[in-house]
Backbone as numpy.savetxt, mean C-alpha at the origin, in Angstrom:
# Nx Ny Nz CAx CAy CAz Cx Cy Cz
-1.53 43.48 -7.16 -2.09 42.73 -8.26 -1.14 41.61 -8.71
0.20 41.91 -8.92 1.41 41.01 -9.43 1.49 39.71 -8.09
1.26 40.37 -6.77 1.23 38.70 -5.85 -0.18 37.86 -6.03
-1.05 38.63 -6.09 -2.34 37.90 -6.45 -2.29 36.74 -7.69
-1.32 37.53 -9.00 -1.19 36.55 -10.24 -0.26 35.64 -9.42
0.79 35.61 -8.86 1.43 34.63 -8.48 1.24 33.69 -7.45
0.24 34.15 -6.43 -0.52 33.24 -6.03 -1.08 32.29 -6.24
-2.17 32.95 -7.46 -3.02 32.27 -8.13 -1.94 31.01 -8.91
-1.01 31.61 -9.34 -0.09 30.78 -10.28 0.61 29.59 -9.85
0.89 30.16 -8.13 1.84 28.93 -7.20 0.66 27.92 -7.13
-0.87 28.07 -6.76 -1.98 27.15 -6.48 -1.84 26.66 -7.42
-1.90 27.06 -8.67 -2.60 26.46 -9.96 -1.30 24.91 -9.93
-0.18 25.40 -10.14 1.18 24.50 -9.76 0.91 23.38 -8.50
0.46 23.97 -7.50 0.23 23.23 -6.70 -0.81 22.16 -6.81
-1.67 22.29 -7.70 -3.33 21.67 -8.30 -2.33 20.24 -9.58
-1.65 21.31 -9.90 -1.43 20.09 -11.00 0.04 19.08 -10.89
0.30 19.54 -9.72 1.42 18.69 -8.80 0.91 17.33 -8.13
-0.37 17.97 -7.26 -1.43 17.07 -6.69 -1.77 16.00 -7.80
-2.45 16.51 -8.83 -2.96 15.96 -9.35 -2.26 14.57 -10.33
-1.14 15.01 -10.73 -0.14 14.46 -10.93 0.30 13.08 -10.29
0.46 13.37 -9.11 0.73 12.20 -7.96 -0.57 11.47 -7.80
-1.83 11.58 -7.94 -2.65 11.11 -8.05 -2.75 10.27 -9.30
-2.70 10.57 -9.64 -2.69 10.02 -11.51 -1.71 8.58 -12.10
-0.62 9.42 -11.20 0.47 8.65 -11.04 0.65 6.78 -10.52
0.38 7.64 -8.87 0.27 6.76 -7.89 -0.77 6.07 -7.36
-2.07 6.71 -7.43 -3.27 6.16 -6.62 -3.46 4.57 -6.99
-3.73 4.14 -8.27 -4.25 2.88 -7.91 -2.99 1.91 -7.26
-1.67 2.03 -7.32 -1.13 1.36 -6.77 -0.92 1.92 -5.23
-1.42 2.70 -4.68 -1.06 2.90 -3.04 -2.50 2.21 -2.88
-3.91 2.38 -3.31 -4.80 2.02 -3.09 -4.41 0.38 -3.05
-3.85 -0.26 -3.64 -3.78 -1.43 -3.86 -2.42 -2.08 -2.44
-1.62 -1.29 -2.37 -0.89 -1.47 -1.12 -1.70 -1.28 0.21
-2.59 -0.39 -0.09 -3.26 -0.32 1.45 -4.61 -0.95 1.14
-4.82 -1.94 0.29 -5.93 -3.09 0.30 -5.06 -3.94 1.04
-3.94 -4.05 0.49 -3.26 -5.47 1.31 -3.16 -5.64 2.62
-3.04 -4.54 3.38 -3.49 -4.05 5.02 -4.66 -4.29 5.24
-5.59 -3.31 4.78 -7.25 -3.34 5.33 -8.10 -4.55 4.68
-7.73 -4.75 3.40 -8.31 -6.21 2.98 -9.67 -5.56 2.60
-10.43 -4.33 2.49 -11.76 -3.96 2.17 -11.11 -2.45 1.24
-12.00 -2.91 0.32 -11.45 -1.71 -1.21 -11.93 -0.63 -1.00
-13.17 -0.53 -0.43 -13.61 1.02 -0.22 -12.63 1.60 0.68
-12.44 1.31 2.20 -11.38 1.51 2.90 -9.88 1.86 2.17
-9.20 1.32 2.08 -8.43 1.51 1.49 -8.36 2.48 0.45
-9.62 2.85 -0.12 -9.56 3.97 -1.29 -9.62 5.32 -0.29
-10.64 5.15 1.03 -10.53 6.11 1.72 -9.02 6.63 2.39
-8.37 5.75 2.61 -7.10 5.68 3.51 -6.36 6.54 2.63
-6.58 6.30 0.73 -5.26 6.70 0.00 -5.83 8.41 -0.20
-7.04 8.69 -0.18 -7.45 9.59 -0.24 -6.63 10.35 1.00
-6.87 10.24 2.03 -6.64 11.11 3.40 -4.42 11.07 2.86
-4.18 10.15 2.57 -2.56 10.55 2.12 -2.28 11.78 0.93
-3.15 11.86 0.04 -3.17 12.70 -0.87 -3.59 13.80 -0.18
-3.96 14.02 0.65 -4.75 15.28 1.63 -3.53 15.56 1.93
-2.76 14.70 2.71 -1.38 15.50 3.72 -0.74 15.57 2.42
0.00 14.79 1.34 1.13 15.27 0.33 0.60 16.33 -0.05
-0.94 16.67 -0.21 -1.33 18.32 -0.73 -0.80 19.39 0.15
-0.58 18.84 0.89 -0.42 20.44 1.72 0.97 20.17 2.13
1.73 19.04 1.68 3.37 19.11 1.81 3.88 19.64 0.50
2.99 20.26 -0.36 3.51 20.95 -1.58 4.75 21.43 -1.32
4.87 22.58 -0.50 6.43 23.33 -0.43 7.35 22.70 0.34
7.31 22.01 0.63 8.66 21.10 0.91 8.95 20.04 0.29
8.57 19.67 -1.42 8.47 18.23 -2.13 9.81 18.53 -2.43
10.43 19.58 -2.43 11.96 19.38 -2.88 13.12 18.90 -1.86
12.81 18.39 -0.71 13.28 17.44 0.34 13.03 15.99 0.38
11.97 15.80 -1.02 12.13 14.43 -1.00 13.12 13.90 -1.65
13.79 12.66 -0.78 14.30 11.84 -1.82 13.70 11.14 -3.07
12.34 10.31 -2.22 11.45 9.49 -3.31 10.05 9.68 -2.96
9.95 10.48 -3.83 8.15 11.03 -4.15 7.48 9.50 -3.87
7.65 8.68 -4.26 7.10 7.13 -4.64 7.17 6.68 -2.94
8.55 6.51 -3.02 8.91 5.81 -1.22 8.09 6.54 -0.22
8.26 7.61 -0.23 7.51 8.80 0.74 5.75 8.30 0.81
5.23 8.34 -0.09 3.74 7.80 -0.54 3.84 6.55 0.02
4.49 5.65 -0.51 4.24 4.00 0.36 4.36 4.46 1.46
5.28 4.63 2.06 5.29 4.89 3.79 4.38 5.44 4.58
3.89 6.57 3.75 2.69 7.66 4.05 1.34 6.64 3.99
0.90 5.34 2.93 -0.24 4.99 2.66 0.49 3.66 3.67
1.49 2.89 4.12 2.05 2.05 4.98 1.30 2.26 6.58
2.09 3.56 6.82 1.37 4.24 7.84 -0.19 4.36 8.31
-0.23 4.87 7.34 -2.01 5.30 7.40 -3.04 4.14 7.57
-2.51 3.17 6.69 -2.90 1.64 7.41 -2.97 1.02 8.14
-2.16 1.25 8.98 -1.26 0.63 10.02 -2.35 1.67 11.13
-2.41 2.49 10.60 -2.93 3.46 12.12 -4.09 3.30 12.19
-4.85 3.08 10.82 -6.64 2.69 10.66 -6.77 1.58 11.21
-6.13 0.47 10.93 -5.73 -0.92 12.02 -5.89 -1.02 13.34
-5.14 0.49 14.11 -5.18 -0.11 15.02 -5.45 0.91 15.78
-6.93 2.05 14.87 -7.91 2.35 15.75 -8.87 2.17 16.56
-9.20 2.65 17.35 -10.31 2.05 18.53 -11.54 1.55 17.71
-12.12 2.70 16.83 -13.15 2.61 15.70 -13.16 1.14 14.79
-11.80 0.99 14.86 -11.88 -0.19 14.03 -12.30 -1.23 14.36
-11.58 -1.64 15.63 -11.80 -2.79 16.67 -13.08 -2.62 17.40
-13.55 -1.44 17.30 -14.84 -1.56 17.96 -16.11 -2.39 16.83
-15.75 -1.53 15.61 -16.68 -1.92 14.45 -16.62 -3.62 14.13
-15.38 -3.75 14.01 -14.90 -5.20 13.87 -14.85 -6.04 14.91
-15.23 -6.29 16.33 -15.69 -6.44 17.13 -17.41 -6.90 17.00
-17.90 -6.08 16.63 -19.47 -5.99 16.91 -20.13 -6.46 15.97
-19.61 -6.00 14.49 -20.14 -6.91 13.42 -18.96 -7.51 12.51
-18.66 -8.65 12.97 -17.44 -9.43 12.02 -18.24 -10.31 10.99
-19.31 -10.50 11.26 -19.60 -11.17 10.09 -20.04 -10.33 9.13
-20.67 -8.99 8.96 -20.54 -8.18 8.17 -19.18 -7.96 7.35
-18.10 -7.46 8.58 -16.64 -7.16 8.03 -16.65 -7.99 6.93
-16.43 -9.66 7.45 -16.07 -10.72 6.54 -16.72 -10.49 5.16
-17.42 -10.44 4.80 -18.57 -10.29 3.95 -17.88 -8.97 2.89
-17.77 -8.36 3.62 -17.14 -6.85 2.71 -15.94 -7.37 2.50
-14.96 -8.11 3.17 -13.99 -7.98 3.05 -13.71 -9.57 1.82
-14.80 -10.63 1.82 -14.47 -11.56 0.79 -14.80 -10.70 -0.55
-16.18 -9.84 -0.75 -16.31 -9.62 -1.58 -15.12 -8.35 -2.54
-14.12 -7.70 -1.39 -13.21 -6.87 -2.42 -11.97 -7.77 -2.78
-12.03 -8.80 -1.93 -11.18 -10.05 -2.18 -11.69 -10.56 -3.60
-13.13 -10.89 -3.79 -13.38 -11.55 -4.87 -12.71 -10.54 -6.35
-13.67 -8.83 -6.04 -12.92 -8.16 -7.04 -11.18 -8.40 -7.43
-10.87 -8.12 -6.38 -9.09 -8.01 -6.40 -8.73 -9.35 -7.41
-9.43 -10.85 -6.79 -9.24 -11.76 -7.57 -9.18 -12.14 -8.67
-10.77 -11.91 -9.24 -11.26 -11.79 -10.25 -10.50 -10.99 -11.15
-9.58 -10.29 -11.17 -8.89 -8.97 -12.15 -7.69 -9.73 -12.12
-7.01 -10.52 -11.30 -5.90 -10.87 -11.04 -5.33 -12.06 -12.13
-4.39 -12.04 -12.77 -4.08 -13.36 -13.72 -3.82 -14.51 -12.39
-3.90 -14.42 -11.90 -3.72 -15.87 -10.57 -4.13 -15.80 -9.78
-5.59 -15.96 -9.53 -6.21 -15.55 -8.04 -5.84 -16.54 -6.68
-5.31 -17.75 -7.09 -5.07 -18.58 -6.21 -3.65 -18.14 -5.09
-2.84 -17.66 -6.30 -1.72 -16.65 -5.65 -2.00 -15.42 -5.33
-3.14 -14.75 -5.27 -3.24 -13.54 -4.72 -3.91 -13.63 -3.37
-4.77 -14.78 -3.59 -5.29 -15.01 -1.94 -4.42 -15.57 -0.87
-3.58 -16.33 -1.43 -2.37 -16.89 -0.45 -1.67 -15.78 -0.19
-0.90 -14.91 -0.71 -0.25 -13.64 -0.56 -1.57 -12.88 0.34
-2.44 -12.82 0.41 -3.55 -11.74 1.41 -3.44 -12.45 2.65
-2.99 -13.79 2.32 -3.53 -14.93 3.93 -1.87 -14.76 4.78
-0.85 -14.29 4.05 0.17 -13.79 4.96 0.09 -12.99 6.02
0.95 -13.37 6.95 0.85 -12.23 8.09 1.60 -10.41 7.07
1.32 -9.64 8.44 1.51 -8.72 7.91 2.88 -8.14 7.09
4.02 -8.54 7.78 5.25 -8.90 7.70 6.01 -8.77 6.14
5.26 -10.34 5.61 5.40 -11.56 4.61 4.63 -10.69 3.73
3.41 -10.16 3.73 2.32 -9.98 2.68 3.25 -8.35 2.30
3.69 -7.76 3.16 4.67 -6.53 2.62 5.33 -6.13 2.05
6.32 -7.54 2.28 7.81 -7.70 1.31 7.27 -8.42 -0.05
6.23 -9.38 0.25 6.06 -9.57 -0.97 5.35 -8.76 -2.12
4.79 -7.39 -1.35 3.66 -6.96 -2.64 4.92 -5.47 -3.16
6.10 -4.96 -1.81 6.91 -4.61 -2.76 7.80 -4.47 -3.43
8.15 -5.89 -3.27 9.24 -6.65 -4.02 8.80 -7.13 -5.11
7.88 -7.69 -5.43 7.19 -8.30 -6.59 6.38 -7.62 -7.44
4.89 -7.03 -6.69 4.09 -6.13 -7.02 4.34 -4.58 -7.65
5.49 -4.08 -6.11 5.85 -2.56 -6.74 6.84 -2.75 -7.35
7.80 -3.72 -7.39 9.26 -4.48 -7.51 10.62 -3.15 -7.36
10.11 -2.98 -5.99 11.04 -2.57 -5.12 12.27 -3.50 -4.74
13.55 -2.36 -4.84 14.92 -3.49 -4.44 14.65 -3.40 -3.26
15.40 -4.43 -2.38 15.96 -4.49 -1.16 16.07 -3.56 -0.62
17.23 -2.81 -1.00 17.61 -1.95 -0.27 16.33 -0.34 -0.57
15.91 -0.11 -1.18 14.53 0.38 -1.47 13.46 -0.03 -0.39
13.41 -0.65 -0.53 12.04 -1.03 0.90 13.29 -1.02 2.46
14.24 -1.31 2.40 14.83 -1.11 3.86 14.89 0.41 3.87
15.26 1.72 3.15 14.84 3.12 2.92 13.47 3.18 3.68
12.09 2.49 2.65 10.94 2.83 2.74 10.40 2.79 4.23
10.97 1.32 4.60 10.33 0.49 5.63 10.91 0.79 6.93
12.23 1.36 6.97 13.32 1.71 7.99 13.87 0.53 8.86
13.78 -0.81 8.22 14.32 -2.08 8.48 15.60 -2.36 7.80
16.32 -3.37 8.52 17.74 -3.62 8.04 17.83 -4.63 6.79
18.46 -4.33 5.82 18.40 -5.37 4.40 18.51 -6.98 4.93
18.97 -7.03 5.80 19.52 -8.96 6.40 18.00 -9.45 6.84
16.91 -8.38 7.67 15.54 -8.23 7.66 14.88 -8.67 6.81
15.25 -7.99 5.69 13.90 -8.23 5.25 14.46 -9.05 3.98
15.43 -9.42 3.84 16.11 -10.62 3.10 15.57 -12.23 3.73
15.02 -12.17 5.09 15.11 -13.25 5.92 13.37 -13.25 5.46
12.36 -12.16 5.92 11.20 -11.85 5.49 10.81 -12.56 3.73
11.32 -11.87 3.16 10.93 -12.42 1.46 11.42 -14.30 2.02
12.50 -14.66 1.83 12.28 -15.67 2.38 11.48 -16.69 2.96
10.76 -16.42 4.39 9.78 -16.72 5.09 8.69 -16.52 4.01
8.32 -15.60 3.43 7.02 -15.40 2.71 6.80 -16.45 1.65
8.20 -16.71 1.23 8.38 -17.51 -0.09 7.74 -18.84 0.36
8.63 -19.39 1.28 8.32 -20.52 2.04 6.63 -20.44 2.58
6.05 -19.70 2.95 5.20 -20.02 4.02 3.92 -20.30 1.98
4.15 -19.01 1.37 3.12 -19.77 -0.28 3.65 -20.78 -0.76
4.95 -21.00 -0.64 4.97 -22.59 -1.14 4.25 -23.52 -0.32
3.98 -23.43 0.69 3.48 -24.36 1.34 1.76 -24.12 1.34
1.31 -22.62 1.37 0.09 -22.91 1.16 -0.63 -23.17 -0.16
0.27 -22.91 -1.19 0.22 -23.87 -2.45 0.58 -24.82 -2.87
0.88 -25.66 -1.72 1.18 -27.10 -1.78 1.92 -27.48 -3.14
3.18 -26.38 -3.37 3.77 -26.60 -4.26 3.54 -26.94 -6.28
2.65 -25.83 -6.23 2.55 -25.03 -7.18 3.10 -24.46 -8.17
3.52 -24.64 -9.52 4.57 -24.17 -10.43 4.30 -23.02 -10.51
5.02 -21.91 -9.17 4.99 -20.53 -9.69 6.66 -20.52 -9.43
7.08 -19.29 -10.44 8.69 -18.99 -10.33 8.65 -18.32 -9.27
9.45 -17.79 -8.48 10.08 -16.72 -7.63 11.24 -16.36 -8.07
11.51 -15.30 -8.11 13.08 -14.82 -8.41 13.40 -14.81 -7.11
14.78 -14.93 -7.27 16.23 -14.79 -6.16 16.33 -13.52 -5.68
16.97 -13.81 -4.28 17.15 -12.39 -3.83 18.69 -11.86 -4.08
């Protein structure tokens, strides 16, 4: 009877651990893995299936370093792999003008909410690279050395990256009064 209560007790812990990290984290991993897939439903699916695996990494969360870092990488990943499924390229393949269509209209949402939509579409029109460093350097405002952890790239990397990114929106904002901070 006494392992049954503690069972019940480790789940219940485990429910509101989950839930927690959800609460926490979701709209911003959802919003990191829009910047990949570029379509909002997707991406809500993607962050979903990450919350599936951290659920069942319950008993080993005390090996994380960063609950946070671990999740980007985990919703990084998961992007990256929906990308560059067969399913995907087959779907996107066959009907791209559909894709497009789904994919301006979670663009329009994303926009529309955004205090600068002109800078949020230039930041989406980055390669994959550029659009990375910038959403978590700025967006999650991750240090340097924080995303070289996350990302498993060298700081001189992705020092050169923010860079390039900087440069490539100045130019597709044809020079635009937005600040950038220094690296």
């Amino acid at each position: 009877m006494e392992e049954l209560r503690q069972t019940k007790e480790a789940t219940h812990q485990q429910h509101l651990w989950h839930d927690d990290l959800m609460d926490t984290y979701g709209l911003e991993m959802t919003k990191l893995a829009y910047t990949y897939v570029k379509n909002w439903s997707t991406a809500q699916d993607i962050v979903q299936d990450v919350f599936v695996k951290a659920y069942h990494y319950y008993s080993k969360r005390e090996k994380l370093h960063s609950v946070r870092g671990w999740l980007i990488r985990l919703t990084i990943n998961q992007s990256k792999d929906y990308l560059k499924s067969s399913w995907f390229r087959r779907v996107t393949g066959l009907d791209s003008k559909h894709s497009t269509e789904t994919t301006q209209s979670a663009e329009d949402t994303l926009t529309t909410n955004s205090s600068n939509a002109q800078l949020s579409q230039a930041v989406l029109a980055l390669k994959q690279d550029y659009r990375e460093v910038i959403f978590l350097y700025y967006y999650e405002e991750l240090t340097v050395r924080e995303m070289s952890e996350v990302l498993k790239v060298k700081e001189a990397t992705l020092h050169t990256r923010l860079r390039r990114a900087k440069m490539e929106l100045h130019h597709q904002l044809k020079g635009e009064d937005f600040v950038w901070g220094t690296n």
